[in-house]
Amino acid sequence: MPKKVIVLGTGLVGNAIAIDLAKKYDTSAVDISTKYFARLQEHNVKTLLEDLSDLYEMSRLIADYDLVIGALPGHMGYKTLKKVIETGKNIVDISFMPEDFMTLDHLAKKNKITAVVDCGVAPGMGNLILGYHNSKMKVDSFTCYVGGLPIRREWPFEYKAVFSPIDVIEEYMRPARYVEKGHLVVKDALSDIELIDFKQIGTLEAWNSDGLRSLLITMEIPNMIEKTLRYPGTTQNIKILRETGFFSHEEIEVRGVKIKPIDVTSQVLFPKWQLQPGEGDFTIMRIIISGEQDGKKLKYVYELYDSFDADTDTLSMARTTGYTCTAVANLILQDKYKEHGISPPEYVGAKEGNYEAVMAYLRERGVNYEVRSRQ
Amino acid sequence: MPKKVIVLGTGLVGNAIAIDLAKKYDTSAVDISTKYFARLQEHNVKTLLEDLSDLYEMSRLIADYDLVIGALPGHMGYKTLKKVIETGKNIVDISFMPEDFMTLDHLAKKNKITAVVDCGVAPGMGNLILGYHNSKMKVDSFTCYVGGLPIRREWPFEYKAVFSPIDVIEEYMRPARYVEKGHLVVKDALSDIELIDFKQIGTLEAWNSDGLRSLLITMEIPNMIEKTLRYPGTTQNIKILRETGFFSHEEIEVRGVKIKPIDVTSQVLFPKWQLQPGEGDFTIMRIIISGEQDGKKLKYVYELYDSFDADTDTLSMARTTGYTCTAVANLILQDKYKEHGISPPEYVGAKEGNYEAVMAYLRERGVNYEVRSRQ
């Protein structure tokens, strides 16, 4: 009998995850929207219509499964994770939750649960790759540039949100933390814009984003930074909205009605951030890890350029995020990763054999990380 | 006994008008806000607290005056003008009303009323100057570049609204009409951005605005255009809001509440568009009139650069708009202009002696139009 997996959330990434897992496992997927249900059913995924904000119902639903995949918006991530652990189920999660998931480590250990979090492309693969190298060398510096962008550049934002758009706005607001010479530095999101060239697409701009997350706690590396990539000039256009107050969560009174500007902005903006049917995206990532290995200075440079798959109509962000998640799900389902507690992906990468297994899994699906090393 | 004038609206421009008129006339000013009342009283202006959207009350208020000055927001302009004419009072108006004021011409003539409209700097002085030259020469082309800008450039809009900010947004939305080779051309507001140098401040950008208004009807000139001036680059930032939908008047539903994006945008944006106490502005205008005079090709170039008056704390836009209005008010109060009907300022300028009188009046107040002519 194949093992049973349940995917919570069937958005653009969640549905790619479910379809990938259904090739090998008995897979179900749950959402409050039926938007992708027909597509999922075509790929042998059982679909369940349910409001997952009802945690009691969610707990009941997952009771019969071997593994849970969390693919919900950031604001639902933490409470879902907690309830899954309480229910006694292993989980791989990709939601970009604002809360500190490490606060659930004790509970997960107590319940003998394996819970891998932040398990997408970024956060996710950067952590896993760093975890791997960190187990082999003394790392001095980790830099990650990453972005998911539409192929068509539509003015003024030249951006489409593949994951929850409200999470994107949060990323534009949340102060960015990085480590420089051993010290934690906190800067504005969207700060320190620099231009970077990529051979596949030309010049992009990179800005400080708060993507290090668990690495700030789990790693003792003196220099670590993550920057997000956008088409040049568009970050400025986001700043216009942010600085003017359109992202504010503070209620204002408009013609006698109390309202938060962010809610109105979401309504106005998000339709513009939606990929149109057939529209493609790409994921681009450059990771630079340098330090000392076997007594020698060494630098590793990873480059990922992945484009959407027109044949299967699968977005690149769904591929690069989703297949990282399913790669790790496979490790758990095959008993190759069974650490109890909360595991950010650097823990997974640090364990012998996992890095190679995940890279091979991704390669099979056409997601190729080029890696060069030089002294 | 001095004649009696009543000023409707005591915003930034209205209060400069009242203060100027009070030097010579028995002047009252009315508003729903007491913001400038203390200042007005210091300058010998009687202040009346009244809601002028109550037209019956307004009509009662003006009964005892020789001349009415309309200095209300655009959306109140037309109905106020109509009621003043019905009440049988002469009026000089500066409100940028969207309606066609010429539809009141018949009523004004019937009631033997002199009503000068659009009587500010732009519309206003451009019309008056063109009316003057048009009476002396065969004009082939009229171009007007005009802007009112803050001295401090605050990102991202580098703009402060001296008149009603909602009228400014309307200007960003309303299609712009101009005349080219005898044909009416309609283009997007904010279109055809060009860079223009001014000796006093450097480079500004100019875009098509719908400022010709009455000139489209009253003048048979084959080429006429008005463009509005802003600091370079900021028009693009306004377009970001406009194209994304933040200026939309169409109701959307946000968390169960129906709301117009423009109302929320106004609330968020207008505080940022407010001049801070002590902050200064300037007005810049370049008018180019060319044609044939006495059998010769001739071109007139007018340049206005006017800065705020720190001594009296009077903004430049209040000076250039307000003193044009008071100059024409003086012509009427001194029986030098008494045409019945609706007069856009080109009618005033076409009448012998008025152009010189208005220019002299402005010069006395430090508002200097430099004029050069060349063949």
GROMACS .gro file of N, CA, C and O in nm, chain B residues 98-103 105 109 117-118 127 130 134 142 177-179 182-184 210-222 224 342-344 346-347:
model
  156
  473PRO      N    1  -1.573   7.193  -1.348
  473PRO     CA    2  -1.571   7.103  -1.464
  473PRO      C    3  -1.682   7.133  -1.565
  473PRO      O    4  -1.669   7.100  -1.682
  474GLU      N    5  -1.791   7.197  -1.521
  474GLU     CA    6  -1.904   7.223  -1.611
  474GLU      C    7  -1.872   7.337  -1.709
  474GLU      O    8  -1.782   7.417  -1.685
  475ASP      N    9  -1.950   7.346  -1.814
  475ASP     CA   10  -1.936   7.452  -1.913
  475ASP      C   11  -2.008   7.578  -1.864
  475ASP      O   12  -2.130   7.588  -1.870
  476PHE      N   13  -1.930   7.676  -1.819
  476PHE     CA   14  -1.991   7.798  -1.762
  476PHE      C   15  -2.065   7.879  -1.869
  476PHE      O   16  -2.149   7.962  -1.837
  477MET      N   17  -2.033   7.857  -1.996
  477MET     CA   18  -2.098   7.933  -2.103
  477MET      C   19  -2.249   7.906  -2.109
  477MET      O   20  -2.324   7.986  -2.166
  478THR      N   21  -2.291   7.793  -2.052
  478THR     CA   22  -2.435   7.762  -2.048
  478THR      C   23  -2.510   7.863  -1.960
  478THR      O   24  -2.633   7.867  -1.963
  480ASP      N   25  -2.442   8.193  -1.981
  480ASP     CA   26  -2.425   8.323  -2.047
  480ASP      C   27  -2.560   8.393  -2.070
  480ASP      O   28  -2.575   8.512  -2.042
  484LYS      N   29  -2.672   8.748  -1.910
  484LYS     CA   30  -2.709   8.864  -1.996
  484LYS      C   31  -2.849   8.913  -1.958
  484LYS      O   32  -2.873   9.033  -1.946
  492VAL      N   33  -1.509   8.454  -1.527
  492VAL     CA   34  -1.479   8.321  -1.473
  492VAL      C   35  -1.336   8.279  -1.508
  492VAL      O   36  -1.271   8.343  -1.590
  493ASP      N   37  -1.291   8.171  -1.447
  493ASP     CA   38  -1.156   8.116  -1.474
  493ASP      C   39  -1.050   8.225  -1.458
  493ASP      O   40  -0.951   8.229  -1.531
  502ASN      N   41  -0.533   8.343  -2.078
  502ASN     CA   42  -0.648   8.385  -2.158
  502ASN      C   43  -0.646   8.536  -2.182
  502ASN      O   44  -0.669   8.584  -2.293
  505LEU      N   45  -0.370   8.634  -2.421
  505LEU     CA   46  -0.405   8.594  -2.558
  505LEU      C   47  -0.518   8.682  -2.612
  505LEU      O   48  -0.513   8.725  -2.729
  509ASN      N   49  -0.473   8.887  -2.947
  509ASN     CA   50  -0.566   8.846  -3.052
  509ASN      C   51  -0.645   8.965  -3.108
  509ASN      O   52  -0.687   8.964  -3.223
  517PHE      N   53  -0.059   7.953  -2.998
  517PHE     CA   54  -0.057   7.990  -2.856
  517PHE      C   55  -0.012   7.868  -2.776
  517PHE      O   56  -0.070   7.760  -2.787
  552ARG      N   57  -0.736   6.848  -2.400
  552ARG     CA   58  -0.771   6.889  -2.537
  552ARG      C   59  -0.676   6.999  -2.583
  552ARG      O   60  -0.647   7.092  -2.507
  553TYR      N   61  -0.628   6.989  -2.706
  553TYR     CA   62  -0.552   7.100  -2.763
  553TYR      C   63  -0.587   7.110  -2.911
  553TYR      O   64  -0.658   7.025  -2.966
  554VAL      N   65  -0.540   7.215  -2.976
  554VAL     CA   66  -0.572   7.238  -3.117
  554VAL      C   67  -0.443   7.236  -3.197
  554VAL      O   68  -0.345   7.303  -3.161
  557GLY      N   69  -0.565   7.349  -3.669
  557GLY     CA   70  -0.709   7.370  -3.681
  557GLY      C   71  -0.796   7.253  -3.635
  557GLY      O   72  -0.918   7.261  -3.637
  558HIS      N   73  -0.731   7.144  -3.593
  558HIS     CA   74  -0.810   7.029  -3.547
  558HIS      C   75  -0.799   7.009  -3.397
  558HIS      O   76  -0.690   7.025  -3.341
  559LEU      N   77  -0.910   6.971  -3.337
  559LEU     CA   78  -0.910   6.942  -3.195
  559LEU      C   79  -0.844   6.805  -3.172
  559LEU      O   80  -0.880   6.707  -3.239
  585ASP      N   81  -0.570   6.980  -1.947
  585ASP     CA   82  -0.691   7.032  -2.013
  585ASP      C   83  -0.720   7.175  -1.968
  585ASP      O   84  -0.823   7.202  -1.907
  586GLY      N   85  -0.629   7.267  -2.002
  586GLY     CA   86  -0.637   7.402  -1.949
  586GLY      C   87  -0.686   7.507  -2.048
  586GLY      O   88  -0.704   7.622  -2.013
  587LEU      N   89  -0.709   7.469  -2.172
  587LEU     CA   90  -0.751   7.570  -2.270
  587LEU      C   91  -0.896   7.614  -2.244
  587LEU      O   92  -0.930   7.730  -2.260
  588ARG      N   93  -0.979   7.519  -2.209
  588ARG     CA   94  -1.117   7.544  -2.168
  588ARG      C   95  -1.190   7.641  -2.263
  588ARG      O   96  -1.207   7.606  -2.381
  589SER      N   97  -1.225   7.760  -2.218
  589SER     CA   98  -1.305   7.851  -2.301
  589SER      C   99  -1.236   7.889  -2.432
  589SER      O  100  -1.302   7.916  -2.532
  590LEU      N  101  -1.104   7.887  -2.432
  590LEU     CA  102  -1.031   7.927  -2.554
  590LEU      C  103  -1.066   7.837  -2.672
  590LEU      O  104  -1.062   7.879  -2.787
  591LEU      N  105  -1.102   7.712  -2.641
  591LEU     CA  106  -1.140   7.617  -2.747
  591LEU      C  107  -1.265   7.665  -2.821
  591LEU      O  108  -1.288   7.628  -2.936
  592ILE      N  109  -1.346   7.747  -2.754
  592ILE     CA  110  -1.471   7.797  -2.811
  592ILE      C  111  -1.456   7.940  -2.861
  592ILE      O  112  -1.501   7.975  -2.969
  593THR      N  113  -1.388   8.022  -2.781
  593THR     CA  114  -1.387   8.166  -2.810
  593THR      C  115  -1.283   8.205  -2.915
  593THR      O  116  -1.294   8.313  -2.972
  594MET      N  117  -1.183   8.121  -2.937
  594MET     CA  118  -1.073   8.160  -3.026
  594MET      C  119  -1.070   8.073  -3.152
  594MET      O  120  -1.088   7.952  -3.144
  595GLU      N  121  -1.046   8.138  -3.264
  595GLU     CA  122  -1.025   8.061  -3.387
  595GLU      C  123  -0.878   8.065  -3.423
  595GLU      O  124  -0.836   8.132  -3.518
  596ILE      N  125  -0.799   7.995  -3.344
  596ILE     CA  126  -0.654   7.995  -3.363
  596ILE      C  127  -0.614   7.851  -3.396
  596ILE      O  128  -0.655   7.759  -3.326
  597PRO      N  129  -0.536   7.831  -3.504
  597PRO     CA  130  -0.512   7.694  -3.551
  597PRO      C  131  -0.426   7.607  -3.459
  597PRO      O  132  -0.433   7.485  -3.466
  599MET      N  133  -0.319   7.570  -3.050
  599MET     CA  134  -0.327   7.615  -2.910
  599MET      C  135  -0.303   7.495  -2.820
  599MET      O  136  -0.364   7.389  -2.838
  717ILE      N  137  -2.135   8.594  -1.939
  717ILE     CA  138  -2.016   8.525  -1.886
  717ILE      C  139  -1.895   8.570  -1.965
  717ILE      O  140  -1.892   8.557  -2.088
  718SER      N  141  -1.796   8.622  -1.897
  718SER     CA  142  -1.671   8.661  -1.962
  718SER      C  143  -1.556   8.572  -1.917
  718SER      O  144  -1.511   8.583  -1.803
  719PRO      N  145  -1.507   8.487  -2.006
  719PRO     CA  146  -1.377   8.430  -1.974
  719PRO      C  147  -1.272   8.541  -1.990
  719PRO      O  148  -1.301   8.642  -2.056
  721GLU      N  149  -1.026   8.609  -2.166
  721GLU     CA  150  -0.986   8.660  -2.299
  721GLU      C  151  -1.076   8.775  -2.343
  721GLU      O  152  -1.031   8.865  -2.417
  722TYR      N  153  -1.200   8.777  -2.296
  722TYR     CA  154  -1.289   8.890  -2.326
  722TYR      C  155  -1.241   9.016  -2.254
  722TYR      O  156  -1.246   9.125  -2.308
   0.00000   0.00000   0.00000
